XYZ file of N, CA and C in Angstrom:
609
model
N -32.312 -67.834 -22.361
C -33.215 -66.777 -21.906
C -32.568 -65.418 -22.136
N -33.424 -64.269 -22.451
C -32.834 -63.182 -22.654
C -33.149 -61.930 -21.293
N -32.332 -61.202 -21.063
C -32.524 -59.970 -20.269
C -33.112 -58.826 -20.777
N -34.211 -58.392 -20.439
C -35.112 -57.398 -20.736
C -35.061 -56.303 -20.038
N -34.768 -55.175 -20.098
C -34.764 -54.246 -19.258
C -36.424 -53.591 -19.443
N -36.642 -53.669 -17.807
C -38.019 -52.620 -17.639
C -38.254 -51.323 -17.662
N -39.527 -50.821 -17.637
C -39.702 -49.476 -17.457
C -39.040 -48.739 -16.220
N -38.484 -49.354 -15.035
C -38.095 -49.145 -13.785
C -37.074 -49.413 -14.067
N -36.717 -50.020 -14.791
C -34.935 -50.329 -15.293
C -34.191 -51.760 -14.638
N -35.356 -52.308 -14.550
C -34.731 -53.729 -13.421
C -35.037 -54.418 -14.486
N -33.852 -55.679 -14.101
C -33.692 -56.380 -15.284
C -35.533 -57.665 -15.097
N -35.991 -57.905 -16.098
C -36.975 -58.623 -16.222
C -36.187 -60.422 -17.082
N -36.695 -61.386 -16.266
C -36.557 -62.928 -17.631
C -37.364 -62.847 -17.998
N -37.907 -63.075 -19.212
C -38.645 -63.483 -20.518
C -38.495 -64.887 -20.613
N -39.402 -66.164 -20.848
C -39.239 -67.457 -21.039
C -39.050 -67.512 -22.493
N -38.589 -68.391 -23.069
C -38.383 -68.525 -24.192
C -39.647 -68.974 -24.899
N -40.040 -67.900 -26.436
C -41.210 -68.259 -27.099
C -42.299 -67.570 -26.548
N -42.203 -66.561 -25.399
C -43.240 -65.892 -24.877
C -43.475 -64.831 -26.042
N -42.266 -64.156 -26.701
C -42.388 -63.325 -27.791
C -43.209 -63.486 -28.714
N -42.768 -64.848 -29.129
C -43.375 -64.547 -30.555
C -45.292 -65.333 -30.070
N -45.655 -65.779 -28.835
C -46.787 -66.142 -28.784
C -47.618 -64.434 -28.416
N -46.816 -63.481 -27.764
C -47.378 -62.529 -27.629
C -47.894 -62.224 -29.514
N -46.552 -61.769 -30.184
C -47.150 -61.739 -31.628
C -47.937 -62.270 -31.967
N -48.061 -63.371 -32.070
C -49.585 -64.591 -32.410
C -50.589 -64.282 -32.095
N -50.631 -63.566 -30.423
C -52.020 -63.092 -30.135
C -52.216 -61.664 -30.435
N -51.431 -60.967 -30.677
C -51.291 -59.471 -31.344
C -52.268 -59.461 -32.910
N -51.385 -60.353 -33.858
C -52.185 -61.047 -34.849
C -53.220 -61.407 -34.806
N -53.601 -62.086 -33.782
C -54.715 -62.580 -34.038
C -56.241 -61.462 -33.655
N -55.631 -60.819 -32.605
C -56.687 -59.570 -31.976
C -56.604 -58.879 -33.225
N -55.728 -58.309 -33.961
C -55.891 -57.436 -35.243
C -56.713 -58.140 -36.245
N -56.425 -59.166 -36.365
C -57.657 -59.923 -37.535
C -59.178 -59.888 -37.045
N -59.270 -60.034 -36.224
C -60.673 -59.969 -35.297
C -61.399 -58.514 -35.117
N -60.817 -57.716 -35.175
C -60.964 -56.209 -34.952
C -61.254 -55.512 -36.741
N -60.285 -56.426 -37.735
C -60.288 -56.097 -39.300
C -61.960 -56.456 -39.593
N -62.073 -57.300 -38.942
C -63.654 -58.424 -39.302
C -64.966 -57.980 -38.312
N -64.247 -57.446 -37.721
C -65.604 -56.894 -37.036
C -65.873 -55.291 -37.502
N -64.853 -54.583 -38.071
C -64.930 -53.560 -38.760
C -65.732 -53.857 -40.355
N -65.302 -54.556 -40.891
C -65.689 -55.115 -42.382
C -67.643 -54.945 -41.877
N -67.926 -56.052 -41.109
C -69.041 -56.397 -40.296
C -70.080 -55.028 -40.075
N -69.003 -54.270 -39.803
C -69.250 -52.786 -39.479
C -70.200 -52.099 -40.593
N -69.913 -52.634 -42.041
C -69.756 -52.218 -43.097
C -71.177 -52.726 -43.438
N -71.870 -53.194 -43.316
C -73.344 -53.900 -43.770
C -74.420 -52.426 -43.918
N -75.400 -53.188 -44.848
C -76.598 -52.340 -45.190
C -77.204 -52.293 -43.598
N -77.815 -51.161 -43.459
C -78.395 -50.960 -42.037
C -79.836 -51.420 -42.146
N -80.160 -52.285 -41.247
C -81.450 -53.116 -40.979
C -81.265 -54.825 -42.302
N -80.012 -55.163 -41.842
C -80.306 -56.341 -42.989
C -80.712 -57.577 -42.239
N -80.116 -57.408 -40.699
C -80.316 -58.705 -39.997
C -81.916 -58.724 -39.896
N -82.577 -57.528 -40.232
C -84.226 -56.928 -40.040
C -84.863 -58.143 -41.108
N -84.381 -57.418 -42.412
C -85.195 -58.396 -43.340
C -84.735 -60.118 -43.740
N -83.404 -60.382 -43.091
C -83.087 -61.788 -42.733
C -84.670 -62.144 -42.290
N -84.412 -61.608 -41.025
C -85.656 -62.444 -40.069
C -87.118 -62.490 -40.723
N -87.496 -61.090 -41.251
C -88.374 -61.190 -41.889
C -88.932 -62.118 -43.443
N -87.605 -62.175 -43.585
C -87.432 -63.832 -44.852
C -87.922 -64.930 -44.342
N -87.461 -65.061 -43.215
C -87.415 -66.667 -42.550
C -89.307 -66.073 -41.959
N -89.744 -65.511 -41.377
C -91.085 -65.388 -41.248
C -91.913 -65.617 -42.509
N -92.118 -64.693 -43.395
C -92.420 -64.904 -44.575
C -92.623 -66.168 -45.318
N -91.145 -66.970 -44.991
C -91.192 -68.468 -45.301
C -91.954 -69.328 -45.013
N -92.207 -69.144 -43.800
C -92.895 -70.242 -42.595
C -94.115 -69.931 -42.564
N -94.866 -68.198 -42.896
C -95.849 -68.428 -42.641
C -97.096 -68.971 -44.154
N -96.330 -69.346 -44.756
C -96.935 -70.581 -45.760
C -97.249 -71.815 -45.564
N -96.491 -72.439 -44.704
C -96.644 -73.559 -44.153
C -98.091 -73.999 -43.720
N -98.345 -75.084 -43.503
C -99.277 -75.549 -43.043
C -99.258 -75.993 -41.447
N -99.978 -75.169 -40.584
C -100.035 -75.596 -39.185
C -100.100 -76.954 -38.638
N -99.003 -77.190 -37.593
C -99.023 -77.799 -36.855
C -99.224 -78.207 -35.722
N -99.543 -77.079 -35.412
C -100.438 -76.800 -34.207
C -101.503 -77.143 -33.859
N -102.106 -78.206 -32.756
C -103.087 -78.680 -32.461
C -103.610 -77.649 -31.016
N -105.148 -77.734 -31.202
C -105.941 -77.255 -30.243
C -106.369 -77.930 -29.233
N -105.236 -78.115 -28.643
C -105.869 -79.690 -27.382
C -106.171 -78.743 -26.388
N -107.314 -79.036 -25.550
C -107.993 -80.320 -25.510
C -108.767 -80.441 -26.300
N -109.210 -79.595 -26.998
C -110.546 -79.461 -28.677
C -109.998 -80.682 -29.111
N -108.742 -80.736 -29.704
C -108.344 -81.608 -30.822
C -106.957 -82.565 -29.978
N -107.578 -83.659 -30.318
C -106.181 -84.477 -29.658
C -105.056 -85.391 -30.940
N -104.294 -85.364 -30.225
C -103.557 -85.767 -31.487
C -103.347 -87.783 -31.546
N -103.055 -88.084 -32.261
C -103.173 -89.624 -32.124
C -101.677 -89.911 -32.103
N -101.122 -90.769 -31.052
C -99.853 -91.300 -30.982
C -99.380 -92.270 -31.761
N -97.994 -92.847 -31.561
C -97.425 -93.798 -32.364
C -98.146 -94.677 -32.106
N -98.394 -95.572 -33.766
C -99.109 -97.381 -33.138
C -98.317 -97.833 -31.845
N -97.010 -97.892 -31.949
C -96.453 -98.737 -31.060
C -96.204 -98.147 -30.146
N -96.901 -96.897 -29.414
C -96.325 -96.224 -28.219
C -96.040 -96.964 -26.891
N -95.342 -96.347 -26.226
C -95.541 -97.364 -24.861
C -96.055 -96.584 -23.852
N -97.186 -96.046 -23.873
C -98.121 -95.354 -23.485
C -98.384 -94.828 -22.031
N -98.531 -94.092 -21.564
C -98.566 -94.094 -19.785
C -99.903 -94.942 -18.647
N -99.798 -96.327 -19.690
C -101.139 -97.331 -19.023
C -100.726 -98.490 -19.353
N -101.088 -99.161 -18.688
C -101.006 -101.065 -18.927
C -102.496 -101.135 -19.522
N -102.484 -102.207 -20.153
C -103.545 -102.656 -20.459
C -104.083 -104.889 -20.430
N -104.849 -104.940 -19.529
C -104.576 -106.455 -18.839
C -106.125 -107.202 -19.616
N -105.715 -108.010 -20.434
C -106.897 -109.035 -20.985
C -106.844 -110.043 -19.913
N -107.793 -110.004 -19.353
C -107.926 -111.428 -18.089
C -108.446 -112.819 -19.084
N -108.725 -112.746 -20.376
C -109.116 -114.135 -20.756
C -107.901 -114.690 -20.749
N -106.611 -114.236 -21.710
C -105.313 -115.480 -21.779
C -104.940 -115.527 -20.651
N -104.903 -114.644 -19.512
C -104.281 -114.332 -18.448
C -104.102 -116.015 -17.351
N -103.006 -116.327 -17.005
C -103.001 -117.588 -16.021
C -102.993 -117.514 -14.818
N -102.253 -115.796 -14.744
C -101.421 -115.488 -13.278
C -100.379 -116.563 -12.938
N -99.574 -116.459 -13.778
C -98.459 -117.029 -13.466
C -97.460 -115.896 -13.333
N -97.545 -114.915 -13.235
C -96.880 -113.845 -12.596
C -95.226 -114.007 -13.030
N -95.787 -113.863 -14.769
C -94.073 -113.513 -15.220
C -94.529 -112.439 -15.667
N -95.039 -111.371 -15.416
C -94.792 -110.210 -15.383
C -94.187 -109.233 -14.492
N -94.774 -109.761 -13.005
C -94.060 -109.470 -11.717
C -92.837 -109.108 -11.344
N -92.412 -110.420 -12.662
C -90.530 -111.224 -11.891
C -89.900 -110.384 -13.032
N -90.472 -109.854 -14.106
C -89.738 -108.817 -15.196
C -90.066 -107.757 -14.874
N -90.625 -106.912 -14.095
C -91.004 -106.004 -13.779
C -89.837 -105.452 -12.570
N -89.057 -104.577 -13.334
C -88.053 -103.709 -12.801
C -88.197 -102.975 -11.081
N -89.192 -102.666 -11.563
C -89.530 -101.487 -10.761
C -90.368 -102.197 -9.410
N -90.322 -103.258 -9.145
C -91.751 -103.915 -8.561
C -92.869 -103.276 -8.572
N -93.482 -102.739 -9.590
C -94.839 -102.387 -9.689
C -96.228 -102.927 -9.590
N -95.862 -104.118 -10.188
C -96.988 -105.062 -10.560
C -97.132 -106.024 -9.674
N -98.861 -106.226 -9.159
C -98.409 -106.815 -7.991
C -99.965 -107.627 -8.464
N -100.016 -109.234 -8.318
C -100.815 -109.967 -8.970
C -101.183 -111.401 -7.165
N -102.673 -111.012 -7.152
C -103.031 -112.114 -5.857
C -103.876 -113.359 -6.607
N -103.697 -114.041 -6.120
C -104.567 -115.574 -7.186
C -104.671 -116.552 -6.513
N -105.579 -117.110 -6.266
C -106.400 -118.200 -5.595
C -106.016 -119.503 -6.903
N -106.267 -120.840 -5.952
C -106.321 -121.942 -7.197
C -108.214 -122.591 -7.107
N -108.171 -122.845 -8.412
C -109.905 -123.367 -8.486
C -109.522 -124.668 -8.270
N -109.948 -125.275 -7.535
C -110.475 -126.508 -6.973
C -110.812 -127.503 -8.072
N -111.334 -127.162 -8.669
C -112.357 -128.059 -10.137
C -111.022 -128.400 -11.148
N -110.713 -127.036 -11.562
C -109.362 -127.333 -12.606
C -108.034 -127.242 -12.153
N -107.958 -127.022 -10.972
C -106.235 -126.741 -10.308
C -105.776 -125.844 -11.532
N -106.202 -124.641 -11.691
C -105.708 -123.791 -12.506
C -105.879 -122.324 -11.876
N -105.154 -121.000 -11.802
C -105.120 -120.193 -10.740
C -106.193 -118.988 -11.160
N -106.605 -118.848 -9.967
C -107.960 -117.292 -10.509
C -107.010 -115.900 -10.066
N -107.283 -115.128 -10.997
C -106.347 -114.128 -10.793
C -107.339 -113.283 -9.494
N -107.045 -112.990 -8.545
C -108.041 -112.107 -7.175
C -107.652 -111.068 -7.561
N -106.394 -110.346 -7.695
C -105.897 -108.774 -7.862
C -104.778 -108.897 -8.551
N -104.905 -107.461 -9.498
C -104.039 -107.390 -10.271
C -104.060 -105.756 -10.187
N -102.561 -105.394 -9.960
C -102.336 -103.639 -9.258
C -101.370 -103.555 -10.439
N -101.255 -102.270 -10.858
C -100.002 -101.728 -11.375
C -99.909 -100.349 -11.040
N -98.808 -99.903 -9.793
C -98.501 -98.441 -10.337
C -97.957 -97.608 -10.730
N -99.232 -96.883 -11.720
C -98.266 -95.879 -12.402
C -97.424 -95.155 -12.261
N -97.556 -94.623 -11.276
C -96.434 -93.373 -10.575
C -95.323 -93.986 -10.144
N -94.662 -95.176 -10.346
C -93.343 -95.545 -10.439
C -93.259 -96.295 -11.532
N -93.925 -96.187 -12.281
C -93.585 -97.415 -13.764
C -92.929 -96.258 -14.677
N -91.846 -97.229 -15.290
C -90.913 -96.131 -16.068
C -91.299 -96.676 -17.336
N -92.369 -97.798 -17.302
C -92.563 -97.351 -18.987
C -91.498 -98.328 -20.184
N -90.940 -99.249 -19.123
C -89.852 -99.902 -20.159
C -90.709 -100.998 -21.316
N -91.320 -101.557 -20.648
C -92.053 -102.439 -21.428
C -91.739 -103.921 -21.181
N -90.916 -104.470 -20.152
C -90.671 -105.562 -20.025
C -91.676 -106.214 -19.934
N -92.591 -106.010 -18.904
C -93.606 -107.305 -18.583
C -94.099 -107.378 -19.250
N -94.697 -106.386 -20.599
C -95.531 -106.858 -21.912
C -94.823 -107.642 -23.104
N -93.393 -107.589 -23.155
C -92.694 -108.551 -23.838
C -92.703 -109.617 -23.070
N -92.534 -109.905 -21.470
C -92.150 -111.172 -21.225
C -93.525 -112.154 -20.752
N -94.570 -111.676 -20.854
C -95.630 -112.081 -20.952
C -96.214 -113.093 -21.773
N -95.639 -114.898 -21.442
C -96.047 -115.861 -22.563
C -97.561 -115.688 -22.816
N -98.635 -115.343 -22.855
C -99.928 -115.385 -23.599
C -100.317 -114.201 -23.925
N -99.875 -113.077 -23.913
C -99.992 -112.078 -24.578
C -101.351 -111.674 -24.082
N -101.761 -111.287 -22.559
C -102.337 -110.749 -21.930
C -101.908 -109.507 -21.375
N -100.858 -108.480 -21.436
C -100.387 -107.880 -21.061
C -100.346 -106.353 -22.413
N -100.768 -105.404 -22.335
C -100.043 -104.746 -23.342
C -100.461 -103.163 -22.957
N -99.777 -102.285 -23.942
C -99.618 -100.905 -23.340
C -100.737 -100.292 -24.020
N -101.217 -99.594 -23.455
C -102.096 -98.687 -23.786
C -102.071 -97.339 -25.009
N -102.961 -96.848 -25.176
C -102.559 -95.294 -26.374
C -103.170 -94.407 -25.029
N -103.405 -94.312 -24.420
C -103.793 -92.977 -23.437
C -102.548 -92.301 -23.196
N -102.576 -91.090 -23.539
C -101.764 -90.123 -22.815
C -101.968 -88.932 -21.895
N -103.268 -89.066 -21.144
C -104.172 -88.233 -20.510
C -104.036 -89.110 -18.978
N -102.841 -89.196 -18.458
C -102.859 -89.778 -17.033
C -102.800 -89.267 -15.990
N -102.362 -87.940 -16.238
C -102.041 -86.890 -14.938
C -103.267 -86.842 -13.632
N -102.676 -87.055 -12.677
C -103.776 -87.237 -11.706
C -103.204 -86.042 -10.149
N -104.521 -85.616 -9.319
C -103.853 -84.905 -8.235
C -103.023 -85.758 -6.788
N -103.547 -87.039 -6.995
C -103.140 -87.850 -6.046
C -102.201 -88.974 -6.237
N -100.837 -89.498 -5.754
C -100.326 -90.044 -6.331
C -101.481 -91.594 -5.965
N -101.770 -91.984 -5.352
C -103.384 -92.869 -4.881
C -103.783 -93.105 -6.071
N -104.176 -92.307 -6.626
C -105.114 -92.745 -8.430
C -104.310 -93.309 -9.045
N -102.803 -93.292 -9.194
C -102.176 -93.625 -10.051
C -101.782 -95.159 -10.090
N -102.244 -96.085 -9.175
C -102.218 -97.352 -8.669
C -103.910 -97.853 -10.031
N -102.984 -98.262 -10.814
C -104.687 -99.245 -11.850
C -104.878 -99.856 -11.462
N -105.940 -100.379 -11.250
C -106.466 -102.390 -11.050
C -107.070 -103.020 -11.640
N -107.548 -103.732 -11.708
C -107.878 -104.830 -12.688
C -109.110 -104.027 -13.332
N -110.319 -103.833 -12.924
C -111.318 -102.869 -13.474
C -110.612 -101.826 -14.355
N -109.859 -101.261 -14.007
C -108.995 -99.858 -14.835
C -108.204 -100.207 -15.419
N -107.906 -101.563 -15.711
C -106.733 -101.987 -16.785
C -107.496 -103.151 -18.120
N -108.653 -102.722 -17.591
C -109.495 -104.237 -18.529
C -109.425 -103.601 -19.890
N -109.039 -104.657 -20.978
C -108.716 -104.494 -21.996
C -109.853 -104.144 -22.689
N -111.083 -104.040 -22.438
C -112.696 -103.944 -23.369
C -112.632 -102.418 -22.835
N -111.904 -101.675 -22.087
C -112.325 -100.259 -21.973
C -111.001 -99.704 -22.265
N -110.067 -100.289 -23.008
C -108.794 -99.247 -23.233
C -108.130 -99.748 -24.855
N -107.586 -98.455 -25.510
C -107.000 -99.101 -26.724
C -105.561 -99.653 -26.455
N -105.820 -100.743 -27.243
C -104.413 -101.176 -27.325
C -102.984 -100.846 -28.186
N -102.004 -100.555 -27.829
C -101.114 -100.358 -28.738
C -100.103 -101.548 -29.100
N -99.777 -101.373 -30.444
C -99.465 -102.544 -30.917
C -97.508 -102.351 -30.562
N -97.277 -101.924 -29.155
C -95.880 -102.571 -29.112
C -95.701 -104.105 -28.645
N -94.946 -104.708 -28.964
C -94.461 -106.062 -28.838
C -95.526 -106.707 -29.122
N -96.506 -105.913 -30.324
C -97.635 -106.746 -30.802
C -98.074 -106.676 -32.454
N -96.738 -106.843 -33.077
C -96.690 -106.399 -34.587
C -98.018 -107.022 -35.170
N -98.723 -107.759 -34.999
C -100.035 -107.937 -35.601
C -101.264 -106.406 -35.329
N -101.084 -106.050 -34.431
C -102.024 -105.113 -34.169
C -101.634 -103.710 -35.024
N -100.269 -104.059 -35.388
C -99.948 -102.447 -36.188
C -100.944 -101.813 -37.531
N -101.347 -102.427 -38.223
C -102.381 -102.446 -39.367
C -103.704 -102.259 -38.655
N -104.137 -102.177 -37.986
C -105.839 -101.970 -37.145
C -105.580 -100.658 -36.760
N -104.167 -100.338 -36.281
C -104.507 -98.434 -35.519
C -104.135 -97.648 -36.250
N -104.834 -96.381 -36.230
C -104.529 -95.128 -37.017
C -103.543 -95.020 -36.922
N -102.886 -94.089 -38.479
C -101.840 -93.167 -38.342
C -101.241 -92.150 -37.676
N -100.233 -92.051 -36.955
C -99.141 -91.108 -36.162
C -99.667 -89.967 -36.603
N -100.436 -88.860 -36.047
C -100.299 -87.373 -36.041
C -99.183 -86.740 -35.503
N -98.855 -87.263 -34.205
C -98.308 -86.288 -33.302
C -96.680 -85.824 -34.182
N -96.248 -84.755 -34.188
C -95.219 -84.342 -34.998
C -94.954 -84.425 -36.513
N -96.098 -85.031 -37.143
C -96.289 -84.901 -38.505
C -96.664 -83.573 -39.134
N -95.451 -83.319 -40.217
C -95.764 -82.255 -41.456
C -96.795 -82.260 -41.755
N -98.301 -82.484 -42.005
C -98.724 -83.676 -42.843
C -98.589 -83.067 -44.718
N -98.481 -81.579 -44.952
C -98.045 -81.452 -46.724
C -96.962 -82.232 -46.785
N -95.926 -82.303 -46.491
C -94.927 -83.141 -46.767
C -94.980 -84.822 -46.356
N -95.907 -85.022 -45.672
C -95.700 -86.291 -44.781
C -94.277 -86.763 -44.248
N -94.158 -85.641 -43.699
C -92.503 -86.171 -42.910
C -92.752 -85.940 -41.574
N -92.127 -86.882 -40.614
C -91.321 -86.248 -39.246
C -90.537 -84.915 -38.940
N -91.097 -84.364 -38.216
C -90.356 -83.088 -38.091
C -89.167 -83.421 -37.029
């Protein structure tokens, strides 16, 4: 360690290597100060017509902008949509949707018929306002009575509405989307939502 005498004249320690890191940052503030001077040096108003480039550019483009509610846009085939959608013909009520169902949402009452010892579905609830939408019970669903909807218009004032039932989940009044239903992918329109469409790309 070396002895430094101060401005007061008292001796100061210095750690070793404090020197030359002071230099380093001496250096380095002078390079920064060279570059922001250089910087200094630009045509006046260039960052102006930058921006005005990149406007110029874009406003060639073809809009992507939809007028909803005028114009709605069509989702992915395979969305997993903010709705269940319940076909009561394959349906057994054997309630393996229930037992995959994360969230306990789904809540299924069923009587047995007498004639065929086979079960009548009485109620079938799902609600929305805690369903996260994973998609289990429509994959684990052996007869493929179960599937997600294309609605994305669910917002309601009461969380009350957001409970479907069997009437509000019947498959003859809702479209189906073809997740965990690769046959149905060829029957639904093409993906708008976030499509270029001059380029046909994903944005």
């Amino acid at each position: 360690m070396s002895l430094k005498a101060s401005g007061a004249g008292e001796g100061a320690i210095e750690a070793p290597g404090v020197g030359k890191a002071k230099e380093e940052a001496k250096g380095k503030a002078k390079a920064r100060a060279e570059a922001k001077a250089q910087s200094g040096l630009a045509i006046p108003g260039i960052g102006l017509m930058k921006g005005l480039g990149v406007v110029l550019k874009n406003s060639t483009r073809k809009r992507i902008t939809e007028q909803y509610p005028e114009e709605r846009l069509t989702v992915s085939r395979r969305t997993r949509a903010q709705e269940l959608v319940w076909d009561p013909g394959p349906c057994t009520g054997c309630a393996t949707c229930v037992k995959a169902c994360p969230q306990g949402n789904i809540k299924i009452v069923t009587s047995v018929n007498a004639e065929n010892n086979k079960y009548i579905v009485e109620k079938f609830e799902n609600d929305e306002g805690r369903c996260i939408f994973c998609g289990l019970c429509v994959e684990a669903c052996p007869y493929e009575a179960l599937f997600f909807g294309r609605s994305y218009e669910r917002a309601r004032y009461r969380r009350n509405d957001l409970i479907a039932d069997m009437d509000e989940m019947s498959s003859d009044k809702k479209e189906r989307s073809a997740y965990a239903r690769p046959e149905l992918h060829e029957q639904l329109p093409e993906q708008t939502l976030l499509i270029y469409r001059k380029h046909k790309r994903i944005l």
